[in-house]
Amino acid sequence: MKLIKDNGEETQFDKERFRTSLLKSGASVPQVEEVLENILGRIYEGMRTRELYQWAHQLLQEKSHALAARYSLKKALMELGPAGYYFEKWIAKFLEHLGFRTMHSQHIKGHAVTHEADVIAEKDGQLVWIECKFRNTGEAKISVTTPMYVLSRVKDICDKKFHFWGEELEFTRGMLVTNSYFTQDSIDFSKYYGLELLSWDHPEGKSIKSLTDQKMLYPITCLTTLSKEEKEKLLSKNIILVKELEQHEFVASRPELRKEICELLGKA
């Protein structure tokens, strides 16, 4: 049975892949089979993948807010827009929990021109220039022209000393990060020229999806017990991660929210 993606492309419904995506939310096998049984009888030819996702999300939420929150991670990242400013801040905090020192929105004078760095990260003496490409549609792909452009920026800032964190450091590599996907040409080009890539599904086992689940680095936008207005207010106060919200006084008077956070962070 063929479904229609957000970008208009057709895709074949894969029952096993769908089952796997439900299991990754943390749902038990019986819960997943119940959701599958409910949904399989409602799928039709030409159905939008977005509609399928919404049904699954609703059914998981009836079982647990935390299950729905994990399942909605891709959508939650898109809510860090519309321009992606909060996505850049989330990436900075994401990398901090992987052992990096970070800063964002810095202006750097290269050999030829001045560049605005989305994120700068350092670990073990390695200084990394990070370009973030935010997309607010789920199936968007980053074409090869983007890593070509990023590589030229990295070249312009290399072999120069910069003063960060009280130290003189040189950029050693570049990274391109997106909440969406890379084309195969983008992957091949970047691999050849040594540009690191990080996306929703790349690299395998260390993608945004994988690392977020492994390290529990969920953005607050995935929480189903917060309203859109509450999320925006918290983001404006630089509360980006669910981990940061856990100890916030805001949670004390919200038992349902506290329960969702505890379940999401494995503390239930």
PDB file of C-alpha atoms in Angstrom:
ATOM      1  CA  MET A   1       0.000   0.000   0.000  1.00  0.00           C
ATOM      2  CA  LYS A   2       1.405   3.391  -1.025  1.00  0.00           C
ATOM      3  CA  LEU A   3       1.453   6.412   1.294  1.00  0.00           C
ATOM      4  CA  ILE A   4       2.242  10.047   0.497  1.00  0.00           C
ATOM      5  CA  LYS A   5       5.057  11.879   2.288  1.00  0.00           C
ATOM      6  CA  ASP A   6       4.968  15.588   3.160  1.00  0.00           C
ATOM      7  CA  ASN A   7       7.114  16.370   0.103  1.00  0.00           C
ATOM      8  CA  GLY A   8       4.642  14.617  -2.226  1.00  0.00           C
ATOM      9  CA  GLU A   9       6.770  11.506  -2.767  1.00  0.00           C
ATOM     10  CA  GLU A  10       5.152   8.087  -2.616  1.00  0.00           C
ATOM     11  CA  THR A  11       6.415   5.467  -0.192  1.00  0.00           C
ATOM     12  CA  GLN A  12       5.426   1.869   0.397  1.00  0.00           C
ATOM     13  CA  PHE A  13       3.949   1.199   3.822  1.00  0.00           C
ATOM     14  CA  ASP A  14       6.322  -1.067   5.721  1.00  0.00           C
ATOM     15  CA  LYS A  15       4.567  -2.783   8.611  1.00  0.00           C
ATOM     16  CA  GLU A  16       7.793  -3.987  10.266  1.00  0.00           C
ATOM     17  CA  ARG A  17       9.433  -0.571  10.023  1.00  0.00           C
ATOM     18  CA  PHE A  18       6.325   1.003  11.529  1.00  0.00           C
ATOM     19  CA  ARG A  19       6.343  -1.570  14.339  1.00  0.00           C
ATOM     20  CA  THR A  20      10.011  -0.770  15.042  1.00  0.00           C
ATOM     21  CA  SER A  21       9.283   2.966  15.256  1.00  0.00           C
ATOM     22  CA  LEU A  22       6.571   2.259  17.833  1.00  0.00           C
ATOM     23  CA  LEU A  23       8.871   0.003  19.869  1.00  0.00           C
ATOM     24  CA  LYS A  24      11.519   2.755  19.938  1.00  0.00           C
ATOM     25  CA  SER A  25       9.064   4.951  21.834  1.00  0.00           C
ATOM     26  CA  GLY A  26       9.479   2.540  24.737  1.00  0.00           C
ATOM     27  CA  ALA A  27       6.079   0.929  24.320  1.00  0.00           C
ATOM     28  CA  SER A  28       5.801  -2.732  25.289  1.00  0.00           C
ATOM     29  CA  VAL A  29       5.227  -5.408  22.668  1.00  0.00           C
ATOM     30  CA  PRO A  30       1.541  -5.853  23.694  1.00  0.00           C
ATOM     31  CA  GLN A  31       1.026  -2.061  23.519  1.00  0.00           C
ATOM     32  CA  VAL A  32       2.625  -1.896  20.086  1.00  0.00           C
ATOM     33  CA  GLU A  33       0.538  -4.796  18.788  1.00  0.00           C
ATOM     34  CA  GLU A  34      -2.603  -3.089  20.091  1.00  0.00           C
ATOM     35  CA  VAL A  35      -1.715   0.156  18.314  1.00  0.00           C
ATOM     36  CA  LEU A  36      -0.873  -1.751  15.129  1.00  0.00           C
ATOM     37  CA  GLU A  37      -4.157  -3.648  15.185  1.00  0.00           C
ATOM     38  CA  ASN A  38      -6.061  -0.382  15.620  1.00  0.00           C
ATOM     39  CA  ILE A  39      -4.231   1.408  12.811  1.00  0.00           C
ATOM     40  CA  LEU A  40      -3.859  -1.323  10.169  1.00  0.00           C
ATOM     41  CA  GLY A  41      -7.593  -1.417   9.550  1.00  0.00           C
ATOM     42  CA  ARG A  42      -7.637   2.348   8.959  1.00  0.00           C
ATOM     43  CA  ILE A  43      -4.779   2.706   6.480  1.00  0.00           C
ATOM     44  CA  TYR A  44      -5.817   3.422   2.901  1.00  0.00           C
ATOM     45  CA  GLU A  45      -4.092   3.899  -0.457  1.00  0.00           C
ATOM     46  CA  GLY A  46      -2.742   7.434  -0.829  1.00  0.00           C
ATOM     47  CA  MET A  47      -2.956   8.196   2.880  1.00  0.00           C
ATOM     48  CA  ARG A  48      -0.615  10.918   4.127  1.00  0.00           C
ATOM     49  CA  THR A  49       2.244   9.725   6.327  1.00  0.00           C
ATOM     50  CA  ARG A  50       1.492  12.719   8.556  1.00  0.00           C
ATOM     51  CA  GLU A  51      -2.004  11.345   9.222  1.00  0.00           C
ATOM     52  CA  LEU A  52      -0.575   7.916  10.066  1.00  0.00           C
ATOM     53  CA  TYR A  53       1.853   9.518  12.499  1.00  0.00           C
ATOM     54  CA  GLN A  54      -0.939  11.539  14.154  1.00  0.00           C
ATOM     55  CA  TRP A  55      -3.042   8.414  14.720  1.00  0.00           C
ATOM     56  CA  ALA A  56      -0.105   6.546  16.235  1.00  0.00           C
ATOM     57  CA  HIS A  57       0.794   9.514  18.430  1.00  0.00           C
ATOM     58  CA  GLN A  58      -2.770   9.803  19.719  1.00  0.00           C
ATOM     59  CA  LEU A  59      -2.997   6.090  20.534  1.00  0.00           C
ATOM     60  CA  LEU A  60       0.361   6.126  22.340  1.00  0.00           C
ATOM     61  CA  GLN A  61      -0.645   9.203  24.314  1.00  0.00           C
ATOM     62  CA  GLU A  62      -3.725   7.361  25.565  1.00  0.00           C
ATOM     63  CA  LYS A  63      -1.325   4.819  27.070  1.00  0.00           C
ATOM     64  CA  SER A  64       1.409   7.176  28.291  1.00  0.00           C
ATOM     65  CA  HIS A  65       2.394  10.800  27.689  1.00  0.00           C
ATOM     66  CA  ALA A  66       6.050   9.764  27.786  1.00  0.00           C
ATOM     67  CA  LEU A  67       5.568   7.192  25.004  1.00  0.00           C
ATOM     68  CA  ALA A  68       3.934   9.848  22.846  1.00  0.00           C
ATOM     69  CA  ALA A  69       6.719  12.310  23.675  1.00  0.00           C
ATOM     70  CA  ARG A  70       9.452   9.925  22.498  1.00  0.00           C
ATOM     71  CA  TYR A  71       7.493   9.031  19.384  1.00  0.00           C
ATOM     72  CA  SER A  72       7.037  12.727  18.506  1.00  0.00           C
ATOM     73  CA  LEU A  73      10.733  13.650  18.650  1.00  0.00           C
ATOM     74  CA  LYS A  74      11.012  14.525  14.958  1.00  0.00           C
ATOM     75  CA  LYS A  75       7.999  16.846  15.209  1.00  0.00           C
ATOM     76  CA  ALA A  76       9.376  18.302  18.449  1.00  0.00           C
ATOM     77  CA  LEU A  77      12.608  19.266  16.676  1.00  0.00           C
ATOM     78  CA  MET A  78      10.613  21.027  13.972  1.00  0.00           C
ATOM     79  CA  GLU A  79       8.926  23.036  16.726  1.00  0.00           C
ATOM     80  CA  LEU A  80      12.339  24.523  17.563  1.00  0.00           C
ATOM     81  CA  GLY A  81      11.743  26.830  14.579  1.00  0.00           C
ATOM     82  CA  PRO A  82      10.426  28.498  12.565  1.00  0.00           C
ATOM     83  CA  ALA A  83      13.872  29.891  11.724  1.00  0.00           C
ATOM     84  CA  GLY A  84      15.844  27.326  13.707  1.00  0.00           C
ATOM     85  CA  TYR A  85      17.330  29.625  16.366  1.00  0.00           C
ATOM     86  CA  TYR A  86      16.275  27.300  19.182  1.00  0.00           C
ATOM     87  CA  PHE A  87      17.475  24.297  17.178  1.00  0.00           C
ATOM     88  CA  GLU A  88      20.985  25.811  17.247  1.00  0.00           C
ATOM     89  CA  LYS A  89      20.722  26.292  21.019  1.00  0.00           C
ATOM     90  CA  TRP A  90      19.495  22.717  21.402  1.00  0.00           C
ATOM     91  CA  ILE A  91      22.460  21.418  19.371  1.00  0.00           C
ATOM     92  CA  ALA A  92      24.849  23.403  21.599  1.00  0.00           C
ATOM     93  CA  LYS A  93      23.350  21.846  24.742  1.00  0.00           C
ATOM     94  CA  PHE A  94      23.180  18.452  23.015  1.00  0.00           C
ATOM     95  CA  LEU A  95      26.952  18.614  22.436  1.00  0.00           C
ATOM     96  CA  GLU A  96      27.631  19.824  25.968  1.00  0.00           C
ATOM     97  CA  HIS A  97      26.113  16.583  27.252  1.00  0.00           C
ATOM     98  CA  LEU A  98      28.516  14.726  24.955  1.00  0.00           C
ATOM     99  CA  GLY A  99      31.477  16.393  26.657  1.00  0.00           C
ATOM    100  CA  PHE A 100      32.008  19.501  24.507  1.00  0.00           C
ATOM    101  CA  ARG A 101      32.352  23.132  25.525  1.00  0.00           C
ATOM    102  CA  THR A 102      30.097  25.209  23.274  1.00  0.00           C
ATOM    103  CA  MET A 103      29.039  28.708  22.295  1.00  0.00           C
ATOM    104  CA  HIS A 104      26.696  29.880  19.569  1.00  0.00           C
ATOM    105  CA  SER A 105      25.955  32.878  17.324  1.00  0.00           C
ATOM    106  CA  GLN A 106      29.577  34.058  17.162  1.00  0.00           C
ATOM    107  CA  HIS A 107      31.077  36.261  14.428  1.00  0.00           C
ATOM    108  CA  ILE A 108      34.425  34.938  13.218  1.00  0.00           C
ATOM    109  CA  LYS A 109      36.867  36.806  10.942  1.00  0.00           C
ATOM    110  CA  GLY A 110      38.234  34.392   8.372  1.00  0.00           C
ATOM    111  CA  HIS A 111      41.072  34.885   5.904  1.00  0.00           C
ATOM    112  CA  ALA A 112      38.735  36.508   3.393  1.00  0.00           C
ATOM    113  CA  VAL A 113      35.414  37.372   5.052  1.00  0.00           C
ATOM    114  CA  THR A 114      33.578  37.393   8.376  1.00  0.00           C
ATOM    115  CA  HIS A 115      31.318  34.416   9.160  1.00  0.00           C
ATOM    116  CA  GLU A 116      28.580  33.888  11.712  1.00  0.00           C
ATOM    117  CA  ALA A 117      29.044  30.583  13.493  1.00  0.00           C
ATOM    118  CA  ASP A 118      25.858  28.756  14.465  1.00  0.00           C
ATOM    119  CA  VAL A 119      27.746  26.708  17.065  1.00  0.00           C
ATOM    120  CA  ILE A 120      31.410  26.441  18.065  1.00  0.00           C
ATOM    121  CA  ALA A 121      32.406  23.364  20.053  1.00  0.00           C
ATOM    122  CA  GLU A 122      35.639  22.186  21.668  1.00  0.00           C
ATOM    123  CA  LYS A 123      36.692  18.851  23.131  1.00  0.00           C
ATOM    124  CA  ASP A 124      40.178  17.485  23.815  1.00  0.00           C
ATOM    125  CA  GLY A 125      41.773  20.465  22.092  1.00  0.00           C
ATOM    126  CA  GLN A 126      39.744  19.925  18.914  1.00  0.00           C
ATOM    127  CA  LEU A 127      37.834  23.059  17.843  1.00  0.00           C
ATOM    128  CA  VAL A 128      34.824  22.382  15.621  1.00  0.00           C
ATOM    129  CA  TRP A 129      32.924  24.793  13.374  1.00  0.00           C
ATOM    130  CA  ILE A 130      29.272  23.699  13.264  1.00  0.00           C
ATOM    131  CA  GLU A 131      26.746  24.775  10.667  1.00  0.00           C
ATOM    132  CA  CYS A 132      23.093  24.046  11.491  1.00  0.00           C
ATOM    133  CA  LYS A 133      20.536  23.625   8.717  1.00  0.00           C
ATOM    134  CA  PHE A 134      17.026  23.609  10.134  1.00  0.00           C
ATOM    135  CA  ARG A 135      14.076  22.283   8.153  1.00  0.00           C
ATOM    136  CA  ASN A 136      10.423  22.548   9.232  1.00  0.00           C
ATOM    137  CA  THR A 137       9.187  19.786   6.935  1.00  0.00           C
ATOM    138  CA  GLY A 138       9.788  16.191   7.954  1.00  0.00           C
ATOM    139  CA  GLU A 139      10.983  14.753   4.655  1.00  0.00           C
ATOM    140  CA  ALA A 140      13.304  17.578   3.495  1.00  0.00           C
ATOM    141  CA  LYS A 141      16.786  16.574   2.325  1.00  0.00           C
ATOM    142  CA  ILE A 142      20.011  18.590   2.353  1.00  0.00           C
ATOM    143  CA  SER A 143      21.532  18.586  -1.131  1.00  0.00           C
ATOM    144  CA  VAL A 144      25.256  18.417  -1.913  1.00  0.00           C
ATOM    145  CA  THR A 145      25.480  22.191  -2.488  1.00  0.00           C
ATOM    146  CA  THR A 146      25.168  22.750   1.272  1.00  0.00           C
ATOM    147  CA  PRO A 147      28.232  20.725   2.379  1.00  0.00           C
ATOM    148  CA  MET A 148      30.129  22.341  -0.513  1.00  0.00           C
ATOM    149  CA  TYR A 149      29.253  25.759   0.900  1.00  0.00           C
ATOM    150  CA  VAL A 150      30.104  24.751   4.482  1.00  0.00           C
ATOM    151  CA  LEU A 151      33.451  23.315   3.385  1.00  0.00           C
ATOM    152  CA  SER A 152      34.388  26.661   1.809  1.00  0.00           C
ATOM    153  CA  ARG A 153      33.612  28.446   5.091  1.00  0.00           C
ATOM    154  CA  VAL A 154      35.692  25.956   7.068  1.00  0.00           C
ATOM    155  CA  LYS A 155      38.591  26.471   4.675  1.00  0.00           C
ATOM    156  CA  ASP A 156      38.408  30.243   5.193  1.00  0.00           C
ATOM    157  CA  ILE A 157      38.731  29.984   8.996  1.00  0.00           C
ATOM    158  CA  CYS A 158      41.344  27.224   9.202  1.00  0.00           C
ATOM    159  CA  ASP A 159      45.023  27.964   9.920  1.00  0.00           C
ATOM    160  CA  LYS A 160      44.113  30.956  12.092  1.00  0.00           C
ATOM    161  CA  LYS A 161      44.254  31.313  15.854  1.00  0.00           C
ATOM    162  CA  PHE A 162      41.132  32.359  17.761  1.00  0.00           C
ATOM    163  CA  HIS A 163      40.644  33.239  21.412  1.00  0.00           C
ATOM    164  CA  PHE A 164      37.950  31.094  23.090  1.00  0.00           C
ATOM    165  CA  TRP A 165      37.477  30.118  26.758  1.00  0.00           C
ATOM    166  CA  GLY A 166      40.690  31.955  27.631  1.00  0.00           C
ATOM    167  CA  GLU A 167      42.739  29.864  25.208  1.00  0.00           C
ATOM    168  CA  GLU A 168      44.214  30.285  21.735  1.00  0.00           C
ATOM    169  CA  LEU A 169      42.751  27.593  19.498  1.00  0.00           C
ATOM    170  CA  GLU A 170      42.562  26.723  15.807  1.00  0.00           C
ATOM    171  CA  PHE A 171      39.612  25.110  14.060  1.00  0.00           C
ATOM    172  CA  THR A 172      40.448  21.508  13.288  1.00  0.00           C
ATOM    173  CA  ARG A 173      37.306  20.365  11.525  1.00  0.00           C
ATOM    174  CA  GLY A 174      33.807  21.277  10.424  1.00  0.00           C
ATOM    175  CA  MET A 175      30.426  19.697  10.989  1.00  0.00           C
ATOM    176  CA  LEU A 176      27.068  20.076   9.246  1.00  0.00           C
ATOM    177  CA  VAL A 177      24.002  19.317  11.365  1.00  0.00           C
ATOM    178  CA  THR A 178      20.354  19.080  10.331  1.00  0.00           C
ATOM    179  CA  ASN A 179      17.105  17.881  11.859  1.00  0.00           C
ATOM    180  CA  SER A 180      16.175  16.357   8.490  1.00  0.00           C
ATOM    181  CA  TYR A 181      18.112  14.136   6.063  1.00  0.00           C
ATOM    182  CA  PHE A 182      21.120  14.238   3.706  1.00  0.00           C
ATOM    183  CA  THR A 183      21.112  13.129   0.092  1.00  0.00           C
ATOM    184  CA  GLN A 184      23.568  10.363  -0.785  1.00  0.00           C
ATOM    185  CA  ASP A 185      25.637  12.901  -2.750  1.00  0.00           C
ATOM    186  CA  SER A 186      25.934  15.023   0.400  1.00  0.00           C
ATOM    187  CA  ILE A 187      27.139  11.996   2.365  1.00  0.00           C
ATOM    188  CA  ASP A 188      29.631  10.921  -0.309  1.00  0.00           C
ATOM    189  CA  PHE A 189      31.048  14.438  -0.771  1.00  0.00           C
ATOM    190  CA  SER A 190      31.407  15.052   2.957  1.00  0.00           C
ATOM    191  CA  LYS A 191      33.071  11.698   3.564  1.00  0.00           C
ATOM    192  CA  TYR A 192      35.647  12.370   0.832  1.00  0.00           C
ATOM    193  CA  TYR A 193      36.525  15.845   2.127  1.00  0.00           C
ATOM    194  CA  GLY A 194      36.349  15.053   5.840  1.00  0.00           C
ATOM    195  CA  LEU A 195      33.293  17.120   6.740  1.00  0.00           C
ATOM    196  CA  GLU A 196      31.354  15.531   9.612  1.00  0.00           C
ATOM    197  CA  LEU A 197      27.612  15.074   9.213  1.00  0.00           C
ATOM    198  CA  LEU A 198      24.884  14.691  11.807  1.00  0.00           C
ATOM    199  CA  SER A 199      21.223  14.299  10.884  1.00  0.00           C
ATOM    200  CA  TRP A 200      18.024  12.627  12.009  1.00  0.00           C
ATOM    201  CA  ASP A 201      19.253   9.223  10.756  1.00  0.00           C
ATOM    202  CA  HIS A 202      23.003   9.689  10.085  1.00  0.00           C
ATOM    203  CA  PRO A 203      25.467   8.338  11.034  1.00  0.00           C
ATOM    204  CA  GLU A 204      23.920   5.008  11.888  1.00  0.00           C
ATOM    205  CA  GLY A 205      23.901   4.403  15.635  1.00  0.00           C
ATOM    206  CA  LYS A 206      25.120   7.945  16.369  1.00  0.00           C
ATOM    207  CA  SER A 207      22.404   9.979  14.665  1.00  0.00           C
ATOM    208  CA  ILE A 208      20.346  12.712  16.321  1.00  0.00           C
ATOM    209  CA  LYS A 209      17.550  10.209  16.895  1.00  0.00           C
ATOM    210  CA  SER A 210      19.885   7.564  18.380  1.00  0.00           C
ATOM    211  CA  LEU A 211      21.906   9.889  20.612  1.00  0.00           C
ATOM    212  CA  THR A 212      18.843  11.760  21.865  1.00  0.00           C
ATOM    213  CA  ASP A 213      17.280   8.502  23.028  1.00  0.00           C
ATOM    214  CA  GLN A 214      20.555   7.137  24.435  1.00  0.00           C
ATOM    215  CA  LYS A 215      21.418  10.289  26.405  1.00  0.00           C
ATOM    216  CA  MET A 216      17.794  11.396  27.022  1.00  0.00           C
ATOM    217  CA  LEU A 217      18.480  14.825  25.495  1.00  0.00           C
ATOM    218  CA  TYR A 218      14.837  15.499  24.645  1.00  0.00           C
ATOM    219  CA  PRO A 219      13.817  19.081  23.842  1.00  0.00           C
ATOM    220  CA  ILE A 220      10.945  20.460  25.920  1.00  0.00           C
ATOM    221  CA  THR A 221       8.883  20.708  22.729  1.00  0.00           C
ATOM    222  CA  CYS A 222       8.291  16.948  22.854  1.00  0.00           C
ATOM    223  CA  LEU A 223       6.330  17.214  26.120  1.00  0.00           C
ATOM    224  CA  THR A 224       2.643  16.562  25.487  1.00  0.00           C
ATOM    225  CA  THR A 225       1.455  18.097  28.778  1.00  0.00           C
ATOM    226  CA  LEU A 226       2.783  21.564  27.888  1.00  0.00           C
ATOM    227  CA  SER A 227       0.834  24.008  25.729  1.00  0.00           C
ATOM    228  CA  LYS A 228       2.465  25.717  22.743  1.00  0.00           C
ATOM    229  CA  GLU A 229       2.501  28.998  24.659  1.00  0.00           C
ATOM    230  CA  GLU A 230       4.190  27.380  27.677  1.00  0.00           C
ATOM    231  CA  LYS A 231       6.860  25.836  25.464  1.00  0.00           C
ATOM    232  CA  GLU A 232       7.595  29.172  23.786  1.00  0.00           C
ATOM    233  CA  LYS A 233       7.861  30.913  27.157  1.00  0.00           C
ATOM    234  CA  LEU A 234      10.279  28.311  28.510  1.00  0.00           C
ATOM    235  CA  LEU A 235      12.403  28.400  25.345  1.00  0.00           C
ATOM    236  CA  SER A 236      12.642  32.190  25.618  1.00  0.00           C
ATOM    237  CA  LYS A 237      14.092  31.648  29.115  1.00  0.00           C
ATOM    238  CA  ASN A 238      16.758  29.338  27.651  1.00  0.00           C
ATOM    239  CA  ILE A 239      15.163  26.185  29.062  1.00  0.00           C
ATOM    240  CA  ILE A 240      15.708  23.894  26.087  1.00  0.00           C
ATOM    241  CA  LEU A 241      16.108  20.368  27.464  1.00  0.00           C
ATOM    242  CA  VAL A 242      13.636  18.315  29.470  1.00  0.00           C
ATOM    243  CA  LYS A 243      16.560  17.612  31.824  1.00  0.00           C
ATOM    244  CA  GLU A 244      16.714  21.347  32.606  1.00  0.00           C
ATOM    245  CA  LEU A 245      12.991  21.606  33.229  1.00  0.00           C
ATOM    246  CA  GLU A 246      13.023  18.686  35.665  1.00  0.00           C
ATOM    247  CA  GLN A 247      14.178  20.822  38.622  1.00  0.00           C
ATOM    248  CA  HIS A 248      12.303  23.983  37.625  1.00  0.00           C
ATOM    249  CA  GLU A 249       9.755  25.376  40.101  1.00  0.00           C
ATOM    250  CA  PHE A 250       7.252  25.446  37.242  1.00  0.00           C
ATOM    251  CA  VAL A 251       6.967  21.642  37.492  1.00  0.00           C
ATOM    252  CA  ALA A 252       6.151  21.519  41.207  1.00  0.00           C
ATOM    253  CA  SER A 253       2.483  22.449  40.748  1.00  0.00           C
ATOM    254  CA  ARG A 254       2.004  20.232  37.667  1.00  0.00           C
ATOM    255  CA  PRO A 255       1.808  16.564  38.767  1.00  0.00           C
ATOM    256  CA  GLU A 256       0.908  15.317  35.271  1.00  0.00           C
ATOM    257  CA  LEU A 257       3.874  17.183  33.774  1.00  0.00           C
ATOM    258  CA  ARG A 258       6.171  15.902  36.516  1.00  0.00           C
ATOM    259  CA  LYS A 259       5.017  12.352  35.819  1.00  0.00           C
ATOM    260  CA  GLU A 260       5.653  12.720  32.076  1.00  0.00           C
ATOM    261  CA  ILE A 261       9.149  14.122  32.697  1.00  0.00           C
ATOM    262  CA  CYS A 262      10.036  11.314  35.116  1.00  0.00           C
ATOM    263  CA  GLU A 263       8.810   8.633  32.705  1.00  0.00           C
ATOM    264  CA  LEU A 264      10.596  10.262  29.777  1.00  0.00           C
ATOM    265  CA  LEU A 265      13.884  10.400  31.687  1.00  0.00           C
ATOM    266  CA  GLY A 266      13.498   6.873  33.013  1.00  0.00           C
ATOM    267  CA  LYS A 267      12.883   7.927  36.611  1.00  0.00           C
ATOM    268  CA  ALA A 268       9.344   6.673  37.023  1.00  0.00           C
TER     269      ALA A 268
END
